[in-house]
PDB file of C-alpha atoms in Angstrom:
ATOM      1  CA  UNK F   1      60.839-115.519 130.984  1.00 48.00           C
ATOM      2  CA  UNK F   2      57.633-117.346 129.359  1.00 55.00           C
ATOM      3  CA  UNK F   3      58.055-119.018 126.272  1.00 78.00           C
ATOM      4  CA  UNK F   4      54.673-117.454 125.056  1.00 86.00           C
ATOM      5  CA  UNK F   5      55.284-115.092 122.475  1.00 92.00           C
ATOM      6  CA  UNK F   6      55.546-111.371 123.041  1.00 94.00           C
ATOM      7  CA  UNK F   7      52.254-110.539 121.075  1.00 95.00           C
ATOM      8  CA  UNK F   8      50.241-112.686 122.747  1.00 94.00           C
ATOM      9  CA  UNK F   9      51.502-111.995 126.089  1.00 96.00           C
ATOM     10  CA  UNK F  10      50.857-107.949 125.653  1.00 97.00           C
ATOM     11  CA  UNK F  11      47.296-109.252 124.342  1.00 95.00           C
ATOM     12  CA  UNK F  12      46.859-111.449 127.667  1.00 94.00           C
ATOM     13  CA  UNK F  13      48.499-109.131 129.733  1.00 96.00           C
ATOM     14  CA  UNK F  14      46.362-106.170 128.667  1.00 95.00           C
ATOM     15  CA  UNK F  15      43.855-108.149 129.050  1.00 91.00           C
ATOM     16  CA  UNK F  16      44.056-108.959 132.645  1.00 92.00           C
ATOM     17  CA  UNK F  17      45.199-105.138 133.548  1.00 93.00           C
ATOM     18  CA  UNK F  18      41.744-103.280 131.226  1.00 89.00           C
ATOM     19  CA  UNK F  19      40.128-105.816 134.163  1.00 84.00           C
ATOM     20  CA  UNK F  20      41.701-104.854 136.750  1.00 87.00           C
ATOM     21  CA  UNK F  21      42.429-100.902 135.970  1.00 87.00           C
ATOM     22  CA  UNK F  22      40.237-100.452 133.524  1.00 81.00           C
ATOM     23  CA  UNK F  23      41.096 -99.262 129.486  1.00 83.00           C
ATOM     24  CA  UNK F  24      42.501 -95.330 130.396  1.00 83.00           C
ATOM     25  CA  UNK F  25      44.245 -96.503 133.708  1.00 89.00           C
ATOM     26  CA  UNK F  26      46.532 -99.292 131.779  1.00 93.00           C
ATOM     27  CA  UNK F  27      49.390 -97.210 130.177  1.00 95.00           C
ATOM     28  CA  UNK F  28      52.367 -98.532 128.530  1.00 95.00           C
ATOM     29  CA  UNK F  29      54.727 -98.544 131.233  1.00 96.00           C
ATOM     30  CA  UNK F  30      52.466-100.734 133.337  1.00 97.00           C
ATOM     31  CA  UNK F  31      51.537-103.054 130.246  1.00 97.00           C
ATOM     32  CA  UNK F  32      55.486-103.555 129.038  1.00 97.00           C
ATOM     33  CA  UNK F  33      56.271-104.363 132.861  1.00 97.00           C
ATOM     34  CA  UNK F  34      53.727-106.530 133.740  1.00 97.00           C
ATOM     35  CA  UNK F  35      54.151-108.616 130.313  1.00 96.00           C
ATOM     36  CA  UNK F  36      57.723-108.633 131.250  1.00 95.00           C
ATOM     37  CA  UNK F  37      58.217-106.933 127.434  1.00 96.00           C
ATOM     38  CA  UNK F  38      60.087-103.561 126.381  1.00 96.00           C
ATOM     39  CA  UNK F  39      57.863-100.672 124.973  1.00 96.00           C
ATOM     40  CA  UNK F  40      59.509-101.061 121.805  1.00 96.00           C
ATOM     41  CA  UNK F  41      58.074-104.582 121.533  1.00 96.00           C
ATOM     42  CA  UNK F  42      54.812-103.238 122.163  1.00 96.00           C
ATOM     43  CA  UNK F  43      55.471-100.534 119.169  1.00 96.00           C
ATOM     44  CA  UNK F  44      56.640-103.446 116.937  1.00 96.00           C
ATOM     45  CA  UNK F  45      53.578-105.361 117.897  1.00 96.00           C
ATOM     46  CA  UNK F  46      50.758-102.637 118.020  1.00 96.00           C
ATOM     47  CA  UNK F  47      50.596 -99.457 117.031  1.00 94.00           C
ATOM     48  CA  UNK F  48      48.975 -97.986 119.923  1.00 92.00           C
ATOM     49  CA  UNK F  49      46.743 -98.983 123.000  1.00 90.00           C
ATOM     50  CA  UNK F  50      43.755 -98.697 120.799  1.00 86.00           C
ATOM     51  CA  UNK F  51      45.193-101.408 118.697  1.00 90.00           C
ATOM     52  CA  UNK F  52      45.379-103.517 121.789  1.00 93.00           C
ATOM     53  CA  UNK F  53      42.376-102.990 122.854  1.00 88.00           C
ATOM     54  CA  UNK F  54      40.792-104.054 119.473  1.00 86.00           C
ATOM     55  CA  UNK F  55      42.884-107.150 119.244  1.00 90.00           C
ATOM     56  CA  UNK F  56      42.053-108.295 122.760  1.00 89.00           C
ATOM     57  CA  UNK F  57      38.325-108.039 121.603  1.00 84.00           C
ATOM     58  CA  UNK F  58      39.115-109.911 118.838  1.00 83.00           C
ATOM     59  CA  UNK F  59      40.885-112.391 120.397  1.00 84.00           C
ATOM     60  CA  UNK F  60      37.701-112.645 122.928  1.00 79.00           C
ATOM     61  CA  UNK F  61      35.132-113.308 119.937  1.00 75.00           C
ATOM     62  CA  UNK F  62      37.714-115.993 118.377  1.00 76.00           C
ATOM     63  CA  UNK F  63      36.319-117.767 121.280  1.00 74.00           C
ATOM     64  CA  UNK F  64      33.193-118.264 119.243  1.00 68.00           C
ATOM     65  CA  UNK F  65      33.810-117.197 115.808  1.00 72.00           C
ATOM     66  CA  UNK F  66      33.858-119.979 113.085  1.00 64.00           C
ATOM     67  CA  UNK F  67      37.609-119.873 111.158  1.00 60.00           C
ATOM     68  CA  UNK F  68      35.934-120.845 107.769  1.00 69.00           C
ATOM     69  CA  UNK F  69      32.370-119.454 107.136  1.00 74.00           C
ATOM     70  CA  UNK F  70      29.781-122.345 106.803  1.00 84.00           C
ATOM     71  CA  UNK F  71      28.120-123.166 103.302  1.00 86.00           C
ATOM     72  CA  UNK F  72      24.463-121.686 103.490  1.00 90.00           C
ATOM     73  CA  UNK F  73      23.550-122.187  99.675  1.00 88.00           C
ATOM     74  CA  UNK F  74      20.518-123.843 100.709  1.00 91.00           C
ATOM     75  CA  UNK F  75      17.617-122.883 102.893  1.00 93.00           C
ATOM     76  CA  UNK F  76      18.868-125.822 105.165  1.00 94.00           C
ATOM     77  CA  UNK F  77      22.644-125.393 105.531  1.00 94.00           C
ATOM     78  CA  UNK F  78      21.248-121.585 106.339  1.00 95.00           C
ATOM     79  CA  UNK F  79      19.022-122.284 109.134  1.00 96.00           C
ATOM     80  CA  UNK F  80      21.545-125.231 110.348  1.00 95.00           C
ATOM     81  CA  UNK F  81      24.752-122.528 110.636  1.00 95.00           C
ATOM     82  CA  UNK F  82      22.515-119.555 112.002  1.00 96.00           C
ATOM     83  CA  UNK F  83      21.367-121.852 114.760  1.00 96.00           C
ATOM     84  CA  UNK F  84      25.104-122.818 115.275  1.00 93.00           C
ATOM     85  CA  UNK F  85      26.924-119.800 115.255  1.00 93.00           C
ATOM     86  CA  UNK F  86      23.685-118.053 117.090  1.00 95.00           C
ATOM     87  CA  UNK F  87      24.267-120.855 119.625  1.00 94.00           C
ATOM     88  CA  UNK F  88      27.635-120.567 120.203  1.00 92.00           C
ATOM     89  CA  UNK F  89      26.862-116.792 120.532  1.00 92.00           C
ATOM     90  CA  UNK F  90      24.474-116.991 123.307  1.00 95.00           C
ATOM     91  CA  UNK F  91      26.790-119.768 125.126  1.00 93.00           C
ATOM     92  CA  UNK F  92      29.690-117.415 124.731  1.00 90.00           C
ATOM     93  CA  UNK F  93      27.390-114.283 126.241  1.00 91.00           C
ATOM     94  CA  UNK F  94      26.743-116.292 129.452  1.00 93.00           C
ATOM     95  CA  UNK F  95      30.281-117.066 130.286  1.00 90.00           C
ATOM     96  CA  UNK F  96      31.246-115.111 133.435  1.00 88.00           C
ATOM     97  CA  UNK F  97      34.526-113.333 132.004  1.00 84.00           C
ATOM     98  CA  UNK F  98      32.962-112.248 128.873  1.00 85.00           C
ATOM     99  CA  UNK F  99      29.603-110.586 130.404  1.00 87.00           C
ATOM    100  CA  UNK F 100      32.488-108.774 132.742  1.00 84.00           C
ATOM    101  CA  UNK F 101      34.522-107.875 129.980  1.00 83.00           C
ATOM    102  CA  UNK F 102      31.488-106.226 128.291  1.00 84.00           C
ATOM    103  CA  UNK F 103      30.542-104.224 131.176  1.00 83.00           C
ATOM    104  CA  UNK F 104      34.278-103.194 131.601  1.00 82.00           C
ATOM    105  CA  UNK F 105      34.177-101.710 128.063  1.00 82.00           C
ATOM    106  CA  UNK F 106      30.524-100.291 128.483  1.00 84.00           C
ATOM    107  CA  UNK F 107      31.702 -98.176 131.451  1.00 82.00           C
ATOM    108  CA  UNK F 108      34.940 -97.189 129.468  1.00 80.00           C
ATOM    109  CA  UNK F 109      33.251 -96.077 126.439  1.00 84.00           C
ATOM    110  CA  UNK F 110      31.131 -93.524 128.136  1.00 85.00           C
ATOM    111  CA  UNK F 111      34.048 -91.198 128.354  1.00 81.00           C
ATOM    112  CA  UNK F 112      36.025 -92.495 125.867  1.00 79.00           C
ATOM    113  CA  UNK F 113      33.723 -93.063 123.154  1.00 85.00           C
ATOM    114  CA  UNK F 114      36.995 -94.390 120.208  1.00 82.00           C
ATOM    115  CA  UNK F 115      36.881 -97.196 122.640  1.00 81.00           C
ATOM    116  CA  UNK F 116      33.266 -98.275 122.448  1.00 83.00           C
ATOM    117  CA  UNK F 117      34.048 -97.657 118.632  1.00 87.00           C
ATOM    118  CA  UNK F 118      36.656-100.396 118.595  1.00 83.00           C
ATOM    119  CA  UNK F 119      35.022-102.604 121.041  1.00 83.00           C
ATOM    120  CA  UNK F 120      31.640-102.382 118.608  1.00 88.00           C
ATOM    121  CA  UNK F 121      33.425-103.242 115.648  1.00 86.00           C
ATOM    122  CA  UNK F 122      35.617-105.802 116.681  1.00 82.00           C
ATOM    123  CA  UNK F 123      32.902-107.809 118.732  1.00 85.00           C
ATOM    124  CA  UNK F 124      29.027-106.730 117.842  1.00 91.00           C
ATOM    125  CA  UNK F 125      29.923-105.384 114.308  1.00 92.00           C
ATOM    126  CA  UNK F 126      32.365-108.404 113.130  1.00 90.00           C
ATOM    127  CA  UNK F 127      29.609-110.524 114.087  1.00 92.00           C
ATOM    128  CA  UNK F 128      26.983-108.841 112.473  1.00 95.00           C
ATOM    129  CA  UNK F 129      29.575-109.024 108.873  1.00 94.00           C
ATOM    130  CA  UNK F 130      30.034-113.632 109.885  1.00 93.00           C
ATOM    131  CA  UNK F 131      25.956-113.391 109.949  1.00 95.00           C
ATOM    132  CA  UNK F 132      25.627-111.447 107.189  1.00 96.00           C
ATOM    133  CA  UNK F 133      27.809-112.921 104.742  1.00 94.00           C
ATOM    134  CA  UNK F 134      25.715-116.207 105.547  1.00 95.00           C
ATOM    135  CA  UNK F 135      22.457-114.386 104.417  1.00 95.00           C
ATOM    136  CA  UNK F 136      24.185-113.133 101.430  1.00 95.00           C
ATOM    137  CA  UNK F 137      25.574-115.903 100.233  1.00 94.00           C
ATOM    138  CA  UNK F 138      21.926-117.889 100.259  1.00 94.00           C
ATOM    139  CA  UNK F 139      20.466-114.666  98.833  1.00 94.00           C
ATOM    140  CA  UNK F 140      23.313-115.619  96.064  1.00 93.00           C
ATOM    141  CA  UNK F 141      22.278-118.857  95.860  1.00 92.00           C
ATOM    142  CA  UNK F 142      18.737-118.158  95.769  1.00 90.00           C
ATOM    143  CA  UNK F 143      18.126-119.639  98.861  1.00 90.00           C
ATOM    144  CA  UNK F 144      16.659-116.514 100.272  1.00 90.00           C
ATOM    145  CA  UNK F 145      14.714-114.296  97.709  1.00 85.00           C
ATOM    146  CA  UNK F 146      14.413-111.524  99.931  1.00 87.00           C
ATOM    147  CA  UNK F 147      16.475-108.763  98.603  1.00 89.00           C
ATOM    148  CA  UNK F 148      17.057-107.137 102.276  1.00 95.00           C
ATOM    149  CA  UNK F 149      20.447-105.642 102.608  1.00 97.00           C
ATOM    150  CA  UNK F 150      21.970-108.860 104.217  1.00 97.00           C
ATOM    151  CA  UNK F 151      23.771-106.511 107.386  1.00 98.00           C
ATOM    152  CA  UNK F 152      20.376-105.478 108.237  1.00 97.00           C
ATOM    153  CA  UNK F 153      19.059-109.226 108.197  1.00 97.00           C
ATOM    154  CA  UNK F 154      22.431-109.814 110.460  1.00 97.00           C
ATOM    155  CA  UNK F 155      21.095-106.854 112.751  1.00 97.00           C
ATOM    156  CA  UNK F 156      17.278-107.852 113.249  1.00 97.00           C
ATOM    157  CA  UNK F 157      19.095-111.765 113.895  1.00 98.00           C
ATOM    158  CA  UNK F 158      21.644-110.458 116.792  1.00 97.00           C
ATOM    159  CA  UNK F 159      18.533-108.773 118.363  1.00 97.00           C
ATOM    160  CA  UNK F 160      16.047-111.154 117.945  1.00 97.00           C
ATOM    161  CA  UNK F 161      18.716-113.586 119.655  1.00 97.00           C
ATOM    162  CA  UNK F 162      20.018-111.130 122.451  1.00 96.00           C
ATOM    163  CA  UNK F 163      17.098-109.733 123.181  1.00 95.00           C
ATOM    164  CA  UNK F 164      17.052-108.248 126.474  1.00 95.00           C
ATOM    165  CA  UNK F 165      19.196-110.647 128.361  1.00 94.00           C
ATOM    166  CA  UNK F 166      22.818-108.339 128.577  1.00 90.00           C
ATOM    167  CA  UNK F 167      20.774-105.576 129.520  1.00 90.00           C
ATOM    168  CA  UNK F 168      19.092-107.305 132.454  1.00 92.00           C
ATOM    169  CA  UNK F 169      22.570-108.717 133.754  1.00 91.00           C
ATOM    170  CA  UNK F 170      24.310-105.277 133.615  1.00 85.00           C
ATOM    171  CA  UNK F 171      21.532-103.403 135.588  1.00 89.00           C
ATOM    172  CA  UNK F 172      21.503-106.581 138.305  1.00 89.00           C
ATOM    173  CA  UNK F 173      18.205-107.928 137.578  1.00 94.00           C
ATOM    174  CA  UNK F 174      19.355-111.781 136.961  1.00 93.00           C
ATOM    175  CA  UNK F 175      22.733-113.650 136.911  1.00 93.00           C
ATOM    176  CA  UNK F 176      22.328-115.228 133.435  1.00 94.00           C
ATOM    177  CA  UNK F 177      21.996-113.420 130.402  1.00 95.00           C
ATOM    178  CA  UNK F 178      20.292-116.683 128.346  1.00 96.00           C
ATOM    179  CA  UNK F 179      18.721-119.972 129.304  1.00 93.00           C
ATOM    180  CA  UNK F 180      17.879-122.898 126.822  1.00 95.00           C
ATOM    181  CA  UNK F 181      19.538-121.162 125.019  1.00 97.00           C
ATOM    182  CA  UNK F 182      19.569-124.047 122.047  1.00 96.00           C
ATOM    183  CA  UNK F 183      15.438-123.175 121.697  1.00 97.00           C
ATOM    184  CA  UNK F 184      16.124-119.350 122.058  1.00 98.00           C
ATOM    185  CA  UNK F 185      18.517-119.868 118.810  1.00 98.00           C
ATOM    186  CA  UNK F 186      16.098-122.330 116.914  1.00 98.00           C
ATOM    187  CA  UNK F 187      13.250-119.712 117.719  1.00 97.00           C
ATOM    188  CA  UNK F 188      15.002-116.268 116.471  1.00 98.00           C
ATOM    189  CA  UNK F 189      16.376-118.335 113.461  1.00 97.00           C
ATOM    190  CA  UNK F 190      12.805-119.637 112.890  1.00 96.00           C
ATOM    191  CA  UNK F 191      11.515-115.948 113.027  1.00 96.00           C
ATOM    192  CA  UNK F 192      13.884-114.650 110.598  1.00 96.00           C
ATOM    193  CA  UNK F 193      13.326-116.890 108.026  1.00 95.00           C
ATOM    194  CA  UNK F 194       9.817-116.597 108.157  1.00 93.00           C
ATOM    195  CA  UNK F 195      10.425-112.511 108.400  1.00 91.00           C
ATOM    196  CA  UNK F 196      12.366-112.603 105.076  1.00 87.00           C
ATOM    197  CA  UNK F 197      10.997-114.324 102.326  1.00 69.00           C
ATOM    198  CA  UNK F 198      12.354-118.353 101.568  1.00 62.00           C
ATOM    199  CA  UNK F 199      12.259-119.321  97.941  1.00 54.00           C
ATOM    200  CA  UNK F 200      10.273-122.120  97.686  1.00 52.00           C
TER     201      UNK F 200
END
């Protein structure tokens, strides 16, 4: 028996089998078996696969995710934590087993959409929320005197910074969703500064 703890290994296990199976085919039986767990732990763990599902996301993002939000009262500590966390974004985005993960959930969600629900707001939309409290904060501070709702600052950021890359890796056209990606970052962050008023 593994000394790992149940929770986290139903949350590796899963995992592994939404990989292999994909999200519908992995049912309880199968996950409580192959994380050598009872049901009943699962229950006292999760409430349902859904739950799992969002918590394996989660624990994905973590990967990148700051634990304490950076200080962005100034126009400086802003750009310097955007380029960071954008940075750390784009790095994350060209690892192998998340740019599979995402295109296990994107074929998943087309027939079940509640999973591309959870999937959205436990990767794209919690990151969106880190960005935006960032913005908002400096907008506090009067670092930023653009009154923009700060989620849609967050939301013109993630594209500016994505761009097209994702998209060209899931229909086959290149390998690698970013490169340099350090100027990509500096570049989007640049552009939506300058897109949103700075106080001077």
């Amino acid at each position: 028996m593994s000394k790992q703890p149940a929770r986290d290994r139903i949350i590796h296990t899963a995992r592994r089998l939404f990989f292999e199976h994909g999200f519908e085919k992995v049912s309880t039986d199968l996950l409580a078996r192959e994380a050598a767990v009872s049901k009943a732990s699962i229950y006292r763990h999760f409430e349902n696969m859904a739950d799992i599902l969002r918590c394996v996301t989660e624990a994905e993002a973590v990967k990148f995710r700051e634990v304490t939000p950076p200080k962005t009262e100034t126009i400086s500590e802003l750009r310097e934590a955007l380029v960071q966390y954008g940075t750390k974004l784009l790095t994350f985005l060209n690892a192998a087993d998340t740019m599979e993960f995402a295109r296990v959930m994107h074929e998943e969600a087309r027939d079940n959409p509640h999973i591309g629900q959870t999937f959205f707001d436990a990767a794209y939309g919690q990151t969106q929320r880190d960005f935006a409290l960032m913005f908002q904060s400096a907008q506090t501070q009067g670092a930023l005197s653009d009154a923009t709702d700060p989620m849609d600052i967050a939301e013109d950021l993630i594209g500016l910074l994505e761009g097209l890359g994702m998209v060209r890796v899931q229909l086959g056209v290149i390998k690698v969703p970013y490169t340099n990606i350090e100027k990509r970052t500096t570049r989007a962050v640049a552009t939506i500064l300058r897109m949103h008023e700075v106080a001077p």
